[in-house]
PDB file of C-alpha atoms in Angstrom:
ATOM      1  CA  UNK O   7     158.840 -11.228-206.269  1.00 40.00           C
ATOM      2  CA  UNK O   8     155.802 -12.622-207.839  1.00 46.00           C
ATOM      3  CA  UNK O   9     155.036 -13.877-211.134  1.00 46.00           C
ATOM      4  CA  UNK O  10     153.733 -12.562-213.926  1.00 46.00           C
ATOM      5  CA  UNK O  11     151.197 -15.767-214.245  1.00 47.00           C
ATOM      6  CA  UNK O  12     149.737 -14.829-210.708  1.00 49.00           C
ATOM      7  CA  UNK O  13     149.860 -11.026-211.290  1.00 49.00           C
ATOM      8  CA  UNK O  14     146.165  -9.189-211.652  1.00 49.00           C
ATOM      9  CA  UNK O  15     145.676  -7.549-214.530  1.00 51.00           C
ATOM     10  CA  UNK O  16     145.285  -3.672-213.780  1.00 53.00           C
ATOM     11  CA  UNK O  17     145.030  -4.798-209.961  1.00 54.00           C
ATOM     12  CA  UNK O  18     141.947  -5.176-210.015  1.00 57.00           C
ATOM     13  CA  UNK O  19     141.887  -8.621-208.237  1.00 63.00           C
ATOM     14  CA  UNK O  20     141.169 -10.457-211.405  1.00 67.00           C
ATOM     15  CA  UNK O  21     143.387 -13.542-212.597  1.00 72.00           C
ATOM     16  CA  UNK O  22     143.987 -14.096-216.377  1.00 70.00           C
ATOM     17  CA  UNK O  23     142.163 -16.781-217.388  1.00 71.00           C
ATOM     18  CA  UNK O  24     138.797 -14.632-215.632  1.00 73.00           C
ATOM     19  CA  UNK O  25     140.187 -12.063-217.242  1.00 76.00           C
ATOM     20  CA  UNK O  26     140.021 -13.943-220.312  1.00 74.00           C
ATOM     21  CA  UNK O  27     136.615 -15.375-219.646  1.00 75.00           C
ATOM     22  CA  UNK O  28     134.829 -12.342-219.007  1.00 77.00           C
ATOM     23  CA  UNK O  29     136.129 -10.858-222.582  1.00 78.00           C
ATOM     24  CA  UNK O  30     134.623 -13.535-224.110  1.00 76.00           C
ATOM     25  CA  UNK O  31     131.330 -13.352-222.529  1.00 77.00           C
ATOM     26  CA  UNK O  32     131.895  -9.355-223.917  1.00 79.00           C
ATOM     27  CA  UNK O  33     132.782 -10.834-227.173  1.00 78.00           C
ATOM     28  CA  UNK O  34     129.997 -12.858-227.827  1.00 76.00           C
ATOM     29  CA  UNK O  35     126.828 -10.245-227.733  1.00 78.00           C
ATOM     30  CA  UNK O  36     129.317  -7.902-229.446  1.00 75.00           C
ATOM     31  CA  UNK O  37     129.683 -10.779-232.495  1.00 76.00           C
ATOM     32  CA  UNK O  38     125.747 -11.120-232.172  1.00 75.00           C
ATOM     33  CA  UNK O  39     125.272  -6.878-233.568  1.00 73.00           C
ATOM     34  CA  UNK O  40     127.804  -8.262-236.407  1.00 71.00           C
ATOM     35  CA  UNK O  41     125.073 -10.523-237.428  1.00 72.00           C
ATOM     36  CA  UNK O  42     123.364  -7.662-238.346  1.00 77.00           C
ATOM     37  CA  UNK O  43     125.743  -8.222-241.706  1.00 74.00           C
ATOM     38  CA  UNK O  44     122.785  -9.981-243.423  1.00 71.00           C
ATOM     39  CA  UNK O  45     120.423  -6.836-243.176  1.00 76.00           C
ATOM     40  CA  UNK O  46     123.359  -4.720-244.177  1.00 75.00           C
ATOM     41  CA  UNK O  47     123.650  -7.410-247.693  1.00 76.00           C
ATOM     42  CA  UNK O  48     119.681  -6.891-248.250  1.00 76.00           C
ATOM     43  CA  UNK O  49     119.966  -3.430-248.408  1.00 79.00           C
ATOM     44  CA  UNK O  50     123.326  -3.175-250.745  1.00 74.00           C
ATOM     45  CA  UNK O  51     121.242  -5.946-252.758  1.00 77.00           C
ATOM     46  CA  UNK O  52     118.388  -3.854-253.413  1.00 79.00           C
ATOM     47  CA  UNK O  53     120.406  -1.296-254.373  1.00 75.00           C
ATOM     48  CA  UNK O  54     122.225  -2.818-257.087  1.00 76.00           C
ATOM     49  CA  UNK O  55     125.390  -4.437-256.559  1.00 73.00           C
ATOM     50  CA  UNK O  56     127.531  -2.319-258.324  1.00 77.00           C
ATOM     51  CA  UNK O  57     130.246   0.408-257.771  1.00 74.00           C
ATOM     52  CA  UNK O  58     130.818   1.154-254.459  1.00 76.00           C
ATOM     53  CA  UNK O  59     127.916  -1.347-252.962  1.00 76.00           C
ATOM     54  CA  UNK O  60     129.871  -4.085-254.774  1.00 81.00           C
ATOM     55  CA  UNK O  61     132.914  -2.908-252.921  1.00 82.00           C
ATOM     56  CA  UNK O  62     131.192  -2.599-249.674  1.00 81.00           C
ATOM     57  CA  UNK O  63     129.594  -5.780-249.915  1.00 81.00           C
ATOM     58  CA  UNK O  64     133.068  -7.313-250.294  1.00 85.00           C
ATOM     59  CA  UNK O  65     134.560  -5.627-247.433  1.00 88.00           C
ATOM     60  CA  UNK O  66     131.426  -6.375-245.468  1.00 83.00           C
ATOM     61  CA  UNK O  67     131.697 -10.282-245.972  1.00 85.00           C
ATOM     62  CA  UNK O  68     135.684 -10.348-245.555  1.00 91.00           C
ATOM     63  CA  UNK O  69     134.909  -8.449-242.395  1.00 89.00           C
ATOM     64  CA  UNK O  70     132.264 -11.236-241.021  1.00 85.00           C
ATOM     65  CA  UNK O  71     134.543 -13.714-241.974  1.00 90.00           C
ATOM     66  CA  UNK O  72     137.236 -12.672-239.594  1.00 93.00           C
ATOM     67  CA  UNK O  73     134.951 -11.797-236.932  1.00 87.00           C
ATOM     68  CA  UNK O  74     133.948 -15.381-236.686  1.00 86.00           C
ATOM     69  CA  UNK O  75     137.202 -16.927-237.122  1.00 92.00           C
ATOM     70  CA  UNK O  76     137.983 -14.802-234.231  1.00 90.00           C
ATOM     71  CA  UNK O  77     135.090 -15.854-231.936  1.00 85.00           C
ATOM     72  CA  UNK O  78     135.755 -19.422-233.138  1.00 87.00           C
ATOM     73  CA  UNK O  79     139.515 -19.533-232.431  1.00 91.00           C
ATOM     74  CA  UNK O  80     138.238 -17.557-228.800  1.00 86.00           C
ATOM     75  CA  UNK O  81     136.224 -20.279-227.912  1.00 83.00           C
ATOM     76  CA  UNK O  82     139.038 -22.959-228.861  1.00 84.00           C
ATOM     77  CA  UNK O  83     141.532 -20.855-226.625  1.00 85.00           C
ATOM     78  CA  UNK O  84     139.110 -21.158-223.634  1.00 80.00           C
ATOM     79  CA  UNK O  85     138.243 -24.714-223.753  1.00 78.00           C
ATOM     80  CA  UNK O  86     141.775 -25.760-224.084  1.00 81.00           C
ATOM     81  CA  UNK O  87     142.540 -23.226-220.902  1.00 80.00           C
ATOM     82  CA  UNK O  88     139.692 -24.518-219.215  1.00 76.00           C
ATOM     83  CA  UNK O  89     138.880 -28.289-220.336  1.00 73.00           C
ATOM     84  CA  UNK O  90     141.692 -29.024-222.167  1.00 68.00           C
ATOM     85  CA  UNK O  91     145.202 -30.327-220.782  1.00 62.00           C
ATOM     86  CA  UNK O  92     145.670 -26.884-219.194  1.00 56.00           C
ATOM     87  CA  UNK O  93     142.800 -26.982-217.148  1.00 59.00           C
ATOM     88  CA  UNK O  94     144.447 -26.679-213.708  1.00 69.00           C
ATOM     89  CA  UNK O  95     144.943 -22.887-212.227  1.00 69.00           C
ATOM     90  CA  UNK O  96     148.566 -22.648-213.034  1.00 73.00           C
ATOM     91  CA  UNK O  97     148.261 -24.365-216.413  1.00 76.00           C
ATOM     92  CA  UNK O  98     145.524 -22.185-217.303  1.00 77.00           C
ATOM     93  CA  UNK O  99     147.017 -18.936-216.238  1.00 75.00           C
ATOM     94  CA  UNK O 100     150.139 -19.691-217.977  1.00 79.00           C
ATOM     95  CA  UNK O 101     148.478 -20.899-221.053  1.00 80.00           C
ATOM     96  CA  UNK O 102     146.390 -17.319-221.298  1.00 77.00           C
ATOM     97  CA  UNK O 103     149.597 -15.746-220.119  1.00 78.00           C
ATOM     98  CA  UNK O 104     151.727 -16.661-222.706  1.00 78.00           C
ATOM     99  CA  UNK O 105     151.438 -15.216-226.519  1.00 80.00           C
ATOM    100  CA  UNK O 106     153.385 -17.917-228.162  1.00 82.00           C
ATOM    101  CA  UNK O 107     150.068 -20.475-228.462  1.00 84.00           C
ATOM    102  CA  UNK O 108     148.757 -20.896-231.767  1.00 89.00           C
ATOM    103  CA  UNK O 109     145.482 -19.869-230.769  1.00 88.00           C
ATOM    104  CA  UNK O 110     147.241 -16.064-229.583  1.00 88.00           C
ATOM    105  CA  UNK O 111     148.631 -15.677-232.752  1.00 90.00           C
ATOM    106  CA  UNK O 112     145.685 -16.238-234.392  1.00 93.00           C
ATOM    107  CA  UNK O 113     143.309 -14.098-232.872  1.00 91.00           C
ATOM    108  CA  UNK O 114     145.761 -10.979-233.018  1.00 89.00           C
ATOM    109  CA  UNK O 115     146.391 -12.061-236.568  1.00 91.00           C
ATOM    110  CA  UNK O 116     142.751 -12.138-237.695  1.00 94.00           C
ATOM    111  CA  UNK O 117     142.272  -8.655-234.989  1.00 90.00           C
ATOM    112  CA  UNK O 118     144.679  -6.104-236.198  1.00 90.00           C
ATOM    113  CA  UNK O 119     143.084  -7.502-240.050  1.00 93.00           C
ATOM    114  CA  UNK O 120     140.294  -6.443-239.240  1.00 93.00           C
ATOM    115  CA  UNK O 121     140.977  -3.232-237.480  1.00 91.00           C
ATOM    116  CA  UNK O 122     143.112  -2.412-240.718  1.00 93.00           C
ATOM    117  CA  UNK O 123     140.351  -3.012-243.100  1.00 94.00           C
ATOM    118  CA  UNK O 124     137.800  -0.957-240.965  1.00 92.00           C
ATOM    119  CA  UNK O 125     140.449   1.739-240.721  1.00 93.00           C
ATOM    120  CA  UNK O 126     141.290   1.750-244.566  1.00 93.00           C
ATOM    121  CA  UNK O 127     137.057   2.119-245.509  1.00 92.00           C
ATOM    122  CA  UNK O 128     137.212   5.335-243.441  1.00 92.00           C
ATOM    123  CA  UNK O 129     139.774   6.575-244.990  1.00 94.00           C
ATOM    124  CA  UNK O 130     138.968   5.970-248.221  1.00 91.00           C
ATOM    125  CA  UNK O 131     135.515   7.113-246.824  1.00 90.00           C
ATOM    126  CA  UNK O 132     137.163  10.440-245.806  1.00 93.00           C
ATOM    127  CA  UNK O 133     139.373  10.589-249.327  1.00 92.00           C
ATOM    128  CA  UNK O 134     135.518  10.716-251.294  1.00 90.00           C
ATOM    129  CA  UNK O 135     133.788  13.002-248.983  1.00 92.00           C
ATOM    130  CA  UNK O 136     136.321  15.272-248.828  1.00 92.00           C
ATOM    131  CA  UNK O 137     136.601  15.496-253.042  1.00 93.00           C
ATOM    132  CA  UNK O 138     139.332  13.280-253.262  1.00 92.00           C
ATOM    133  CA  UNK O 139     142.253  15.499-251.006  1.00 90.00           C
ATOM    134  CA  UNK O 140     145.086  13.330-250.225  1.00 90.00           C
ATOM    135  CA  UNK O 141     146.654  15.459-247.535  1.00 92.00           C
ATOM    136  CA  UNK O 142     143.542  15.449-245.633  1.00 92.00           C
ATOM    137  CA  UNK O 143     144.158  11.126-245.613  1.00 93.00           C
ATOM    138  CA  UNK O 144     147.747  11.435-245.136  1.00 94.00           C
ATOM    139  CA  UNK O 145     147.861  11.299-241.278  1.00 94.00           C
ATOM    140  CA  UNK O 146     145.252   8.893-241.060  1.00 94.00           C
ATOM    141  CA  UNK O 147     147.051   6.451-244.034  1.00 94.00           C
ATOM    142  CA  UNK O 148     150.405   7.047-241.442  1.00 94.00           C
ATOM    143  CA  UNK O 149     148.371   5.440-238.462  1.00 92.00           C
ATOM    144  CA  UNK O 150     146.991   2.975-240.712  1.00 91.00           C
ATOM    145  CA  UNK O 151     150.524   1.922-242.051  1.00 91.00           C
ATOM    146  CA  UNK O 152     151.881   2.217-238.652  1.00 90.00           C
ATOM    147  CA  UNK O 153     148.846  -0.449-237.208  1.00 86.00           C
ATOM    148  CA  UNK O 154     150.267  -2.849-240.003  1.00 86.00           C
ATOM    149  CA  UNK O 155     153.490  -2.772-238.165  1.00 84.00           C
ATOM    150  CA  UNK O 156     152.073  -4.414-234.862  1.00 75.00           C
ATOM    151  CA  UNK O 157     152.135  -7.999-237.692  1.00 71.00           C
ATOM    152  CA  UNK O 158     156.188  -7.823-236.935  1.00 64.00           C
ATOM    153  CA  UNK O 159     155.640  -7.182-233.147  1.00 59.00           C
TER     154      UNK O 159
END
């Protein structure tokens, strides 16, 4: 029976750590469209910070700010597996493997924050352009609360 550490994700042929690589490489251009966050402040600037641009500028910065500390603690995780101590095959397969790293934690910490702000601005999105009608929201704040519970998973 084989191990987990030498299995290929979704068969495809592909070990972890290039698993791991390649979403990275995804990661990156995807983190470059975020920096479109400084267009996005000029235009709630000249609108007048206040109200809901206030609000959105807030979530828009908290936002940024996770995004990097994700691509950050990303680019820590892959030149630990790949420079660092675990830079052999095994030791880098088992580092990627495993979810108990500091670095793992982080980046599913700073993820599903993310997600769950994104998914609260629709929904609050949803609760004004729909006049304010709560059971509209209600499934949507259950999937919401129910992504929070992946923090204790």
């Amino acid at each position: 029976m084989s191990s987990p550490l030498n299995a290929s994700p979704g068969d495809s042929g592909l070990s972890w750590s290039s698993v791991y690589l390649i979403a990275s490489w995804i990661v990156g251009p995807l983190y470059g469209v975020i920096c479109v966050f400084s267009l996005c402040v000029h235009v709630l600037h000249m609108k007048g910070l206040k109200g809901s641009n206030l609000m959105m500028l807030i979530v828009a910065s908290v936002q940024f700010a996770l995004a990097t500390g994700h691509i950050t603690t990303m680019l820590v995780q892959l030149s630990r597996a790949y420079v660092g101590a675990a830079g052999t095959l095994d030791g880098r397969s088992q580092y990627l493997f495993s979810g108990a790293s500091p670095e793992h934690i982080t980046l599913d910490v700073l993820y599903i924050t993310n997600s769950l702000i994104g998914d609260a601005i629709l929904i609050w999105r949803l609760w004004i352009i729909w006049n304010r009608n709560f059971r509209l929201c209600l499934p949507f704040i259950v999937l919401c609360i129910a992504t929070a519970g992946q923090f204790g998973a």
